[in-house]
Amino acid sequence: MKRFALNSATTKRWPLPELVAGCVDAGVAGVGLWREDLAAYGVKEAAALVRDAGLTVTSLCRGGFFNTPGWLAENRRAIDEAAAIGAPVLVLVSGGLPEGSRDLDAARAHVGEAIGALVPYALDAGVRLAVEPLHPMFCSDRCVVASLGQALDLADPYPAAAVGVVIDTYHLWWDDQVWAQIARDGRGNRIACFQVADWVTPLPAGVLLGRGLPGTGSVELRRFREAVDAAGYDGPVEVEVFAEEVWSRPGRAVLDETITRYLAHVAENPTT
Amino acid sequence: MKRFALNSATTKRWPLPELVAGCVDAGVAGVGLWREDLAAYGVKEAAALVRDAGLTVTSLCRGGFFNTPGWLAENRRAIDEAAAIGAPVLVLVSGGLPEGSRDLDAARAHVGEAIGALVPYALDAGVRLAVEPLHPMFCSDRCVVASLGQALDLADPYPAAAVGVVIDTYHLWWDDQVWAQIARDGRGNRIACFQVADWVTPLPAGVLLGRGLPGTGSVELRRFREAVDAAGYDGPVEVEVFAEEVWSRPGRAVLDETITRYLAHVAENPTT
């Protein structure tokens, strides 16, 4: 349990104070938060709430969306919020193609430039940027970064302490290159965040809310955890599931099931 | 227009005799057919219908689904049908994970073995096998072959005349490696089939029927056609769109719009 962290997206409708109390009660040490959580409760108030409960903030979601007007100022605000809440990592989801554009190469090049523009600010704030590749089904409208190889290429020009990557099992499980890329990553110490969700079909309309809790789908979750460990990662393991079916249930019941499933399908050595 | 071909999936509810007559009337030289077309009309009757109309069958969809019982006999029947209808190419969609399995490596290894088992039979029949990588969103339930690089790796052990690959813009457009892989392909003369559809969001539930006619989405279609040409491919260009909105319209109206869009977004030099 020492590495388990609840990403608040898994229990989206659980108000932050209840989530924090529930995590403490369940013996959870870390939480991944969203900017929406901070907006709803206030950044300082949220920071005090989490700190007073003795919880660690493992990451803040999210910056990015570099294809939208005002992205630079918005991402600086996100970095400020990560620093204020005590999150060591800001997750970056790049955004899709600009409205009306089909120029994927240009959109990807712009992501590289945007990361470069943010690095000095993030270093000053003590926040590590984490480039998240999303599943290729989100390439046009959410994230032009569609593989771990691409994310690592984007991180490469910068110190590992400034720019890392997110490894999310849901987005990467299909990729026959992913194991080699995780090993490549290990050499550069680029893994800034490790998130777990399972792949379940059929996908719902819009495909955003079709993830499964660990063990409900087709991903070799333990193999992923072992691979990131072998690459030198020893940080938190966030469970982050977007699913209407999960959101519709009480937060504490979801947390308890998530922990049980994490221990059975992700954590080390469940049988010994 | 000499390379344009209508894949019958685009006009799924257009009966084959009407489709054939419509293609002749519109000046279309090639059609890609499905085994369902042959089952509905009879293989010999369909072959006579197409031949008497002077049309070329560019490909038959599809064999594969190697994760289902009886796959070997079923794929031999598909090869026989391709030979009978005069299709030079049988498209193979590998199938997803076996029921209850998460072992993606094993499923992929089995695809390689299955192709090997079919090669002698296909060579005898004069039918080229074409491995189709599907979009990674289909990896668990339809096709464990999720990138062009993987498909080329599967084809590599066999002569190019026996095993090639399908390049379908819908499935491959997101991949930052695709241009290099198409060029790799050219050296081996592996492109057996080139299919065009556009990527449109939001995706519908189940994600199968969300494709767009050329020019309605975010894919650089002409760039793909130019890349396969540069790799040495000079065969047919099939437009293959699965979309409820398209299927619900009269076949001839869809064909006319498809041709117009093909000329505007895919074919060479529309302005000269």
PDB file of N, CA, C and O in Angstrom, chain B residues 208-260:
ATOM      1  N   LEU B 208     -16.862   1.563 -34.315  1.00  0.00           N
ATOM      2  CA  LEU B 208     -16.650   0.951 -35.622  1.00  0.00           C
ATOM      3  C   LEU B 208     -17.170   1.816 -36.764  1.00  0.00           C
ATOM      4  O   LEU B 208     -16.582   1.864 -37.841  1.00  0.00           O
ATOM      5  N   LEU B 209     -18.263   2.516 -36.521  1.00  0.00           N
ATOM      6  CA  LEU B 209     -18.966   3.162 -37.635  1.00  0.00           C
ATOM      7  C   LEU B 209     -18.791   4.675 -37.632  1.00  0.00           C
ATOM      8  O   LEU B 209     -19.700   5.422 -37.985  1.00  0.00           O
ATOM      9  N   GLY B 210     -17.592   5.131 -37.309  1.00  0.00           N
ATOM     10  CA  GLY B 210     -17.364   6.562 -37.190  1.00  0.00           C
ATOM     11  C   GLY B 210     -16.463   7.153 -38.262  1.00  0.00           C
ATOM     12  O   GLY B 210     -15.976   8.271 -38.098  1.00  0.00           O
ATOM     13  N   ARG B 211     -16.240   6.444 -39.341  1.00  0.00           N
ATOM     14  CA  ARG B 211     -15.320   6.972 -40.360  1.00  0.00           C
ATOM     15  C   ARG B 211     -15.993   8.050 -41.209  1.00  0.00           C
ATOM     16  O   ARG B 211     -17.216   8.138 -41.275  1.00  0.00           O
ATOM     17  N   GLY B 212     -15.162   8.834 -41.874  1.00  0.00           N
ATOM     18  CA  GLY B 212     -15.679   9.885 -42.735  1.00  0.00           C
ATOM     19  C   GLY B 212     -15.239   9.704 -44.179  1.00  0.00           C
ATOM     20  O   GLY B 212     -14.161   9.152 -44.451  1.00  0.00           O
ATOM     21  N   LEU B 213     -16.057  10.181 -45.106  1.00  0.00           N
ATOM     22  CA  LEU B 213     -15.648  10.235 -46.515  1.00  0.00           C
ATOM     23  C   LEU B 213     -14.422  11.157 -46.631  1.00  0.00           C
ATOM     24  O   LEU B 213     -14.199  12.019 -45.779  1.00  0.00           O
ATOM     25  N   PRO B 214     -13.631  10.972 -47.688  1.00  0.00           N
ATOM     26  CA  PRO B 214     -12.392  11.763 -47.827  1.00  0.00           C
ATOM     27  C   PRO B 214     -12.656  13.269 -47.747  1.00  0.00           C
ATOM     28  O   PRO B 214     -13.563  13.788 -48.414  1.00  0.00           O
ATOM     29  N   GLY B 215     -11.866  13.943 -46.928  1.00  0.00           N
ATOM     30  CA  GLY B 215     -11.975  15.394 -46.819  1.00  0.00           C
ATOM     31  C   GLY B 215     -12.871  15.860 -45.688  1.00  0.00           C
ATOM     32  O   GLY B 215     -12.958  17.062 -45.424  1.00  0.00           O
ATOM     33  N   THR B 216     -13.544  14.948 -45.009  1.00  0.00           N
ATOM     34  CA  THR B 216     -14.430  15.351 -43.916  1.00  0.00           C
ATOM     35  C   THR B 216     -13.735  15.328 -42.557  1.00  0.00           C
ATOM     36  O   THR B 216     -14.340  15.710 -41.556  1.00  0.00           O
ATOM     37  N   GLY B 217     -12.481  14.877 -42.519  1.00  0.00           N
ATOM     38  CA  GLY B 217     -11.814  14.714 -41.230  1.00  0.00           C
ATOM     39  C   GLY B 217     -10.420  15.286 -41.181  1.00  0.00           C
ATOM     40  O   GLY B 217     -10.097  16.237 -41.902  1.00  0.00           O
ATOM     41  N   SER B 218      -9.574  14.703 -40.336  1.00  0.00           N
ATOM     42  CA  SER B 218      -8.283  15.325 -40.021  1.00  0.00           C
ATOM     43  C   SER B 218      -7.067  14.636 -40.640  1.00  0.00           C
ATOM     44  O   SER B 218      -5.936  14.957 -40.284  1.00  0.00           O
ATOM     45  N   VAL B 219      -7.274  13.725 -41.575  1.00  0.00           N
ATOM     46  CA  VAL B 219      -6.140  12.997 -42.134  1.00  0.00           C
ATOM     47  C   VAL B 219      -5.584  13.692 -43.382  1.00  0.00           C
ATOM     48  O   VAL B 219      -6.344  14.160 -44.236  1.00  0.00           O
ATOM     49  N   GLU B 220      -4.252  13.722 -43.465  1.00  0.00           N
ATOM     50  CA  GLU B 220      -3.589  14.248 -44.669  1.00  0.00           C
ATOM     51  C   GLU B 220      -3.622  13.159 -45.757  1.00  0.00           C
ATOM     52  O   GLU B 220      -2.634  12.477 -46.019  1.00  0.00           O
ATOM     53  N   LEU B 221      -4.769  13.025 -46.391  1.00  0.00           N
ATOM     54  CA  LEU B 221      -4.989  11.899 -47.315  1.00  0.00           C
ATOM     55  C   LEU B 221      -4.069  11.959 -48.527  1.00  0.00           C
ATOM     56  O   LEU B 221      -3.516  10.938 -48.948  1.00  0.00           O
ATOM     57  N   ARG B 222      -3.928  13.159 -49.097  1.00  0.00           N
ATOM     58  CA  ARG B 222      -3.065  13.245 -50.285  1.00  0.00           C
ATOM     59  C   ARG B 222      -1.610  12.901 -49.940  1.00  0.00           C
ATOM     60  O   ARG B 222      -0.922  12.246 -50.724  1.00  0.00           O
ATOM     61  N   ARG B 223      -1.181  13.321 -48.763  1.00  0.00           N
ATOM     62  CA  ARG B 223       0.177  12.980 -48.335  1.00  0.00           C
ATOM     63  C   ARG B 223       0.364  11.456 -48.271  1.00  0.00           C
ATOM     64  O   ARG B 223       1.425  10.938 -48.639  1.00  0.00           O
ATOM     65  N   PHE B 224      -0.645  10.753 -47.791  1.00  0.00           N
ATOM     66  CA  PHE B 224      -0.568   9.284 -47.760  1.00  0.00           C
ATOM     67  C   PHE B 224      -0.451   8.725 -49.178  1.00  0.00           C
ATOM     68  O   PHE B 224       0.388   7.867 -49.454  1.00  0.00           O
ATOM     69  N   ARG B 225      -1.290   9.213 -50.101  1.00  0.00           N
ATOM     70  CA  ARG B 225      -1.262   8.689 -51.469  1.00  0.00           C
ATOM     71  C   ARG B 225       0.097   8.982 -52.097  1.00  0.00           C
ATOM     72  O   ARG B 225       0.681   8.116 -52.774  1.00  0.00           O
ATOM     73  N   GLU B 226       0.603  10.160 -51.857  1.00  0.00           N
ATOM     74  CA  GLU B 226       1.926  10.491 -52.396  1.00  0.00           C
ATOM     75  C   GLU B 226       3.016   9.614 -51.779  1.00  0.00           C
ATOM     76  O   GLU B 226       3.958   9.205 -52.468  1.00  0.00           O
ATOM     77  N   ALA B 227       2.890   9.306 -50.497  1.00  0.00           N
ATOM     78  CA  ALA B 227       3.908   8.481 -49.831  1.00  0.00           C
ATOM     79  C   ALA B 227       3.895   7.045 -50.361  1.00  0.00           C
ATOM     80  O   ALA B 227       4.956   6.455 -50.590  1.00  0.00           O
ATOM     81  N   VAL B 228       2.711   6.476 -50.539  1.00  0.00           N
ATOM     82  CA  VAL B 228       2.686   5.103 -51.068  1.00  0.00           C
ATOM     83  C   VAL B 228       3.159   5.086 -52.525  1.00  0.00           C
ATOM     84  O   VAL B 228       3.850   4.152 -52.947  1.00  0.00           O
ATOM     85  N   ASP B 229       2.825   6.123 -53.271  1.00  0.00           N
ATOM     86  CA  ASP B 229       3.343   6.218 -54.650  1.00  0.00           C
ATOM     87  C   ASP B 229       4.873   6.285 -54.648  1.00  0.00           C
ATOM     88  O   ASP B 229       5.545   5.582 -55.411  1.00  0.00           O
ATOM     89  N   ALA B 230       5.404   7.128 -53.770  1.00  0.00           N
ATOM     90  CA  ALA B 230       6.862   7.291 -53.713  1.00  0.00           C
ATOM     91  C   ALA B 230       7.540   5.989 -53.298  1.00  0.00           C
ATOM     92  O   ALA B 230       8.695   5.737 -53.664  1.00  0.00           O
ATOM     93  N   ALA B 231       6.811   5.157 -52.543  1.00  0.00           N
ATOM     94  CA  ALA B 231       7.363   3.860 -52.125  1.00  0.00           C
ATOM     95  C   ALA B 231       7.274   2.821 -53.240  1.00  0.00           C
ATOM     96  O   ALA B 231       7.726   1.696 -53.070  1.00  0.00           O
ATOM     97  N   GLY B 232       6.663   3.214 -54.365  1.00  0.00           N
ATOM     98  CA  GLY B 232       6.630   2.302 -55.506  1.00  0.00           C
ATOM     99  C   GLY B 232       5.282   1.651 -55.761  1.00  0.00           C
ATOM    100  O   GLY B 232       5.137   0.828 -56.667  1.00  0.00           O
ATOM    101  N   TYR B 233       4.286   2.035 -54.988  1.00  0.00           N
ATOM    102  CA  TYR B 233       2.950   1.458 -55.190  1.00  0.00           C
ATOM    103  C   TYR B 233       2.231   2.202 -56.316  1.00  0.00           C
ATOM    104  O   TYR B 233       2.180   3.436 -56.303  1.00  0.00           O
ATOM    105  N   ASP B 234       1.672   1.463 -57.261  1.00  0.00           N
ATOM    106  CA  ASP B 234       0.904   2.122 -58.319  1.00  0.00           C
ATOM    107  C   ASP B 234      -0.437   1.425 -58.542  1.00  0.00           C
ATOM    108  O   ASP B 234      -1.015   1.506 -59.621  1.00  0.00           O
ATOM    109  N   GLY B 235      -0.918   0.740 -57.496  1.00  0.00           N
ATOM    110  CA  GLY B 235      -2.172  -0.008 -57.609  1.00  0.00           C
ATOM    111  C   GLY B 235      -3.394   0.833 -57.289  1.00  0.00           C
ATOM    112  O   GLY B 235      -3.327   2.056 -57.206  1.00  0.00           O
ATOM    113  N   PRO B 236      -4.512   0.153 -57.080  1.00  0.00           N
ATOM    114  CA  PRO B 236      -5.775   0.844 -56.840  1.00  0.00           C
ATOM    115  C   PRO B 236      -5.796   1.620 -55.524  1.00  0.00           C
ATOM    116  O   PRO B 236      -5.056   1.299 -54.586  1.00  0.00           O
ATOM    117  N   VAL B 237      -6.650   2.622 -55.481  1.00  0.00           N
ATOM    118  CA  VAL B 237      -6.904   3.383 -54.264  1.00  0.00           C
ATOM    119  C   VAL B 237      -8.365   3.145 -53.899  1.00  0.00           C
ATOM    120  O   VAL B 237      -9.268   3.691 -54.546  1.00  0.00           O
ATOM    121  N   GLU B 238      -8.573   2.314 -52.892  1.00  0.00           N
ATOM    122  CA  GLU B 238      -9.944   1.992 -52.475  1.00  0.00           C
ATOM    123  C   GLU B 238     -10.421   3.002 -51.453  1.00  0.00           C
ATOM    124  O   GLU B 238      -9.725   3.276 -50.479  1.00  0.00           O
ATOM    125  N   VAL B 239     -11.625   3.505 -51.646  1.00  0.00           N
ATOM    126  CA  VAL B 239     -12.241   4.285 -50.571  1.00  0.00           C
ATOM    127  C   VAL B 239     -13.150   3.342 -49.787  1.00  0.00           C
ATOM    128  O   VAL B 239     -14.049   2.706 -50.354  1.00  0.00           O
ATOM    129  N   GLU B 240     -12.849   3.230 -48.494  1.00  0.00           N
ATOM    130  CA  GLU B 240     -13.579   2.290 -47.624  1.00  0.00           C
ATOM    131  C   GLU B 240     -14.006   3.015 -46.360  1.00  0.00           C
ATOM    132  O   GLU B 240     -13.198   3.257 -45.470  1.00  0.00           O
ATOM    133  N   VAL B 241     -15.286   3.352 -46.284  1.00  0.00           N
ATOM    134  CA  VAL B 241     -15.812   4.141 -45.170  1.00  0.00           C
ATOM    135  C   VAL B 241     -16.939   3.365 -44.496  1.00  0.00           C
ATOM    136  O   VAL B 241     -17.904   2.969 -45.152  1.00  0.00           O
ATOM    137  N   PHE B 242     -16.778   3.138 -43.204  1.00  0.00           N
ATOM    138  CA  PHE B 242     -17.851   2.530 -42.408  1.00  0.00           C
ATOM    139  C   PHE B 242     -18.518   3.653 -41.632  1.00  0.00           C
ATOM    140  O   PHE B 242     -17.886   4.192 -40.706  1.00  0.00           O
ATOM    141  N   ALA B 243     -19.742   3.973 -41.946  1.00  0.00           N
ATOM    142  CA  ALA B 243     -20.405   5.046 -41.205  1.00  0.00           C
ATOM    143  C   ALA B 243     -21.910   4.930 -41.415  1.00  0.00           C
ATOM    144  O   ALA B 243     -22.389   4.892 -42.552  1.00  0.00           O
ATOM    145  N   GLU B 244     -22.624   4.886 -40.320  1.00  0.00           N
ATOM    146  CA  GLU B 244     -24.084   4.747 -40.401  1.00  0.00           C
ATOM    147  C   GLU B 244     -24.686   5.870 -41.243  1.00  0.00           C
ATOM    148  O   GLU B 244     -25.591   5.634 -42.047  1.00  0.00           O
ATOM    149  N   GLU B 245     -24.143   7.067 -41.087  1.00  0.00           N
ATOM    150  CA  GLU B 245     -24.695   8.218 -41.824  1.00  0.00           C
ATOM    151  C   GLU B 245     -24.539   8.023 -43.334  1.00  0.00           C
ATOM    152  O   GLU B 245     -25.408   8.394 -44.116  1.00  0.00           O
ATOM    153  N   VAL B 246     -23.419   7.419 -43.734  1.00  0.00           N
ATOM    154  CA  VAL B 246     -23.169   7.175 -45.161  1.00  0.00           C
ATOM    155  C   VAL B 246     -24.027   6.013 -45.658  1.00  0.00           C
ATOM    156  O   VAL B 246     -24.626   6.071 -46.737  1.00  0.00           O
ATOM    157  N   TRP B 247     -24.100   4.980 -44.851  1.00  0.00           N
ATOM    158  CA  TRP B 247     -24.872   3.790 -45.245  1.00  0.00           C
ATOM    159  C   TRP B 247     -26.360   4.083 -45.431  1.00  0.00           C
ATOM    160  O   TRP B 247     -27.049   3.388 -46.169  1.00  0.00           O
ATOM    161  N   SER B 248     -26.831   5.092 -44.695  1.00  0.00           N
ATOM    162  CA  SER B 248     -28.270   5.362 -44.730  1.00  0.00           C
ATOM    163  C   SER B 248     -28.696   6.077 -46.017  1.00  0.00           C
ATOM    164  O   SER B 248     -29.877   6.249 -46.262  1.00  0.00           O
ATOM    165  N   ARG B 249     -27.724   6.490 -46.830  1.00  0.00           N
ATOM    166  CA  ARG B 249     -28.052   7.240 -48.051  1.00  0.00           C
ATOM    167  C   ARG B 249     -28.034   6.310 -49.277  1.00  0.00           C
ATOM    168  O   ARG B 249     -27.445   5.240 -49.236  1.00  0.00           O
ATOM    169  N   PRO B 250     -28.674   6.724 -50.387  1.00  0.00           N
ATOM    170  CA  PRO B 250     -28.680   5.890 -51.597  1.00  0.00           C
ATOM    171  C   PRO B 250     -27.263   5.646 -52.108  1.00  0.00           C
ATOM    172  O   PRO B 250     -26.423   6.557 -52.109  1.00  0.00           O
ATOM    173  N   GLY B 251     -27.018   4.408 -52.565  1.00  0.00           N
ATOM    174  CA  GLY B 251     -25.672   4.013 -52.990  1.00  0.00           C
ATOM    175  C   GLY B 251     -25.100   4.923 -54.070  1.00  0.00           C
ATOM    176  O   GLY B 251     -23.929   5.331 -53.997  1.00  0.00           O
ATOM    177  N   ARG B 252     -25.895   5.270 -55.053  1.00  0.00           N
ATOM    178  CA  ARG B 252     -25.346   6.045 -56.149  1.00  0.00           C
ATOM    179  C   ARG B 252     -24.936   7.453 -55.713  1.00  0.00           C
ATOM    180  O   ARG B 252     -23.904   7.993 -56.148  1.00  0.00           O
ATOM    181  N   ALA B 253     -25.739   8.048 -54.824  1.00  0.00           N
ATOM    182  CA  ALA B 253     -25.392   9.381 -54.310  1.00  0.00           C
ATOM    183  C   ALA B 253     -24.083   9.318 -53.521  1.00  0.00           C
ATOM    184  O   ALA B 253     -23.231  10.215 -53.624  1.00  0.00           O
ATOM    185  N   VAL B 254     -23.915   8.253 -52.745  1.00  0.00           N
ATOM    186  CA  VAL B 254     -22.669   8.092 -51.986  1.00  0.00           C
ATOM    187  C   VAL B 254     -21.491   7.905 -52.940  1.00  0.00           C
ATOM    188  O   VAL B 254     -20.424   8.503 -52.763  1.00  0.00           O
ATOM    189  N   LEU B 255     -21.677   7.087 -53.965  1.00  0.00           N
ATOM    190  CA  LEU B 255     -20.595   6.867 -54.939  1.00  0.00           C
ATOM    191  C   LEU B 255     -20.185   8.182 -55.597  1.00  0.00           C
ATOM    192  O   LEU B 255     -18.989   8.493 -55.709  1.00  0.00           O
ATOM    193  N   ASP B 256     -21.162   8.956 -56.020  1.00  0.00           N
ATOM    194  CA  ASP B 256     -20.835  10.230 -56.686  1.00  0.00           C
ATOM    195  C   ASP B 256     -20.067  11.166 -55.750  1.00  0.00           C
ATOM    196  O   ASP B 256     -19.071  11.784 -56.145  1.00  0.00           O
ATOM    197  N   GLU B 257     -20.529  11.271 -54.503  1.00  0.00           N
ATOM    198  CA  GLU B 257     -19.820  12.132 -53.557  1.00  0.00           C
ATOM    199  C   GLU B 257     -18.422  11.585 -53.273  1.00  0.00           C
ATOM    200  O   GLU B 257     -17.448  12.349 -53.147  1.00  0.00           O
ATOM    201  N   THR B 258     -18.318  10.258 -53.193  1.00  0.00           N
ATOM    202  CA  THR B 258     -17.018   9.641 -52.924  1.00  0.00           C
ATOM    203  C   THR B 258     -16.029   9.972 -54.041  1.00  0.00           C
ATOM    204  O   THR B 258     -14.862  10.311 -53.785  1.00  0.00           O
ATOM    205  N   ILE B 259     -16.478   9.887 -55.287  1.00  0.00           N
ATOM    206  CA  ILE B 259     -15.602  10.198 -56.424  1.00  0.00           C
ATOM    207  C   ILE B 259     -15.176  11.673 -56.381  1.00  0.00           C
ATOM    208  O   ILE B 259     -13.993  12.002 -56.549  1.00  0.00           O
ATOM    209  N   THR B 260     -16.136  12.545 -56.155  1.00  0.00           N
ATOM    210  CA  THR B 260     -15.813  13.974 -56.083  1.00  0.00           C
ATOM    211  C   THR B 260     -14.773  14.249 -54.997  1.00  0.00           C
ATOM    212  O   THR B 260     -13.790  14.981 -55.209  1.00  0.00           O
TER     213      THR B 260
END
